[in-house]
Tab-separated table of C-alpha atoms in Angstrom:
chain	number	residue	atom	x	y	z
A	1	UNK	CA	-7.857	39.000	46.430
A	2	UNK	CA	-11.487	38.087	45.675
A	3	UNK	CA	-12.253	34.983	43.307
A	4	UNK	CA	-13.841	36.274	40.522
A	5	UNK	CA	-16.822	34.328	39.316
A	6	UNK	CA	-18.193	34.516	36.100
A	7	UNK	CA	-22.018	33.894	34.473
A	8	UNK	CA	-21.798	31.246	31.607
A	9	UNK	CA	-23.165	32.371	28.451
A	10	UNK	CA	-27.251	32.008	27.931
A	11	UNK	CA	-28.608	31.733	24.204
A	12	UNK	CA	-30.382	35.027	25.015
A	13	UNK	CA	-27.195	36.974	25.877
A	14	UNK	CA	-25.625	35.404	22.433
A	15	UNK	CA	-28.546	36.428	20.518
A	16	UNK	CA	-27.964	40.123	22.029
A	17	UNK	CA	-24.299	39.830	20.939
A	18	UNK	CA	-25.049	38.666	17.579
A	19	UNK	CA	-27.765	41.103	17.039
A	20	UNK	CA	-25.369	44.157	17.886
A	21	UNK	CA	-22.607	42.848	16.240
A	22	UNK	CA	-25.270	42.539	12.988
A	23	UNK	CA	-25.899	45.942	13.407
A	24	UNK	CA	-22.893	47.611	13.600
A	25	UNK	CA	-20.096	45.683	11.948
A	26	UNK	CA	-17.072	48.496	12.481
A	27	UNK	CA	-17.929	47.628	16.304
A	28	UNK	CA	-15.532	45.639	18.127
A	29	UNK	CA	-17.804	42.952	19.039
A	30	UNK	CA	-18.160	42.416	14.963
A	31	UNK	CA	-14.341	42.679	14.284
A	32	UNK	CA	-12.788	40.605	17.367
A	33	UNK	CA	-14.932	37.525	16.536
A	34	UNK	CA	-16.805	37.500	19.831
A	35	UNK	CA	-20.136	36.433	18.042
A	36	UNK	CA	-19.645	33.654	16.846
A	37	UNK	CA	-17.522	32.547	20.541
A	38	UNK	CA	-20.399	33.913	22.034
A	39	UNK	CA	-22.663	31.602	20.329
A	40	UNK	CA	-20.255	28.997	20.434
A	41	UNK	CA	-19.994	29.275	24.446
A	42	UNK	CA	-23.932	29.815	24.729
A	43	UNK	CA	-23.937	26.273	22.092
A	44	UNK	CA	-21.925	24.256	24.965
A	45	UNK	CA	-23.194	25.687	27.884
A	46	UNK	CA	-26.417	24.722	26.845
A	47	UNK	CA	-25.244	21.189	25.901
A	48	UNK	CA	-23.701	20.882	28.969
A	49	UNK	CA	-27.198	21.886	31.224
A	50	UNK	CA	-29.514	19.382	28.894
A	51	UNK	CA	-27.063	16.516	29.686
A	52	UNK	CA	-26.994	17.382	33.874
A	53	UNK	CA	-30.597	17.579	33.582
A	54	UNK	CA	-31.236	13.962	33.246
A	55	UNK	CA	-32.403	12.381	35.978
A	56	UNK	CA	-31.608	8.587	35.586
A	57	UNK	CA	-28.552	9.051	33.415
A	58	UNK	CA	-29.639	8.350	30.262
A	59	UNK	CA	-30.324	4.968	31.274
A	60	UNK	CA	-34.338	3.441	30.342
C-alpha cells in the first residue's frame, strides 16, 4: 500500500474555503465546521514555517 502524503493547509486555500463556505451556507463545507479548521490548520502551519525560517534560532 502506498503512503499517502498530504499538502498542509496554505492561507490561500483557507481563504478559498472560507469564501465558499460564505457563499453557500447549506453546503457541507459551511455545516461540518471545516472553515474555521481550515483556517485554524492554515493559522499553525503558517506559525510553524515563520519559526523554521529563522536562521540563527532566534538568538541576536
Amino acid at each position: 500500500m502506498p503512503k499517502e502524503t498530504s499538502i498542509p493547509m496554505s492561507k490561500e486555500a483557507s481563504s478559498r474555503i472560507q469564501s465558499a463556505a460564505a457563499k453557500n451556507p447549506s453546503s457541507a463545507t459551511a455545516q461540518t465546521g471545516f472553515a474555521p479548521r481550515a483556517q485554524s490548520a492554515a493559522d499553525r502551519n503558517a506559525n510553524t514555517a515563520s519559526r523554521s525560517n529563522t536562521s540563527n534560532g532566534g538568538k541576536k
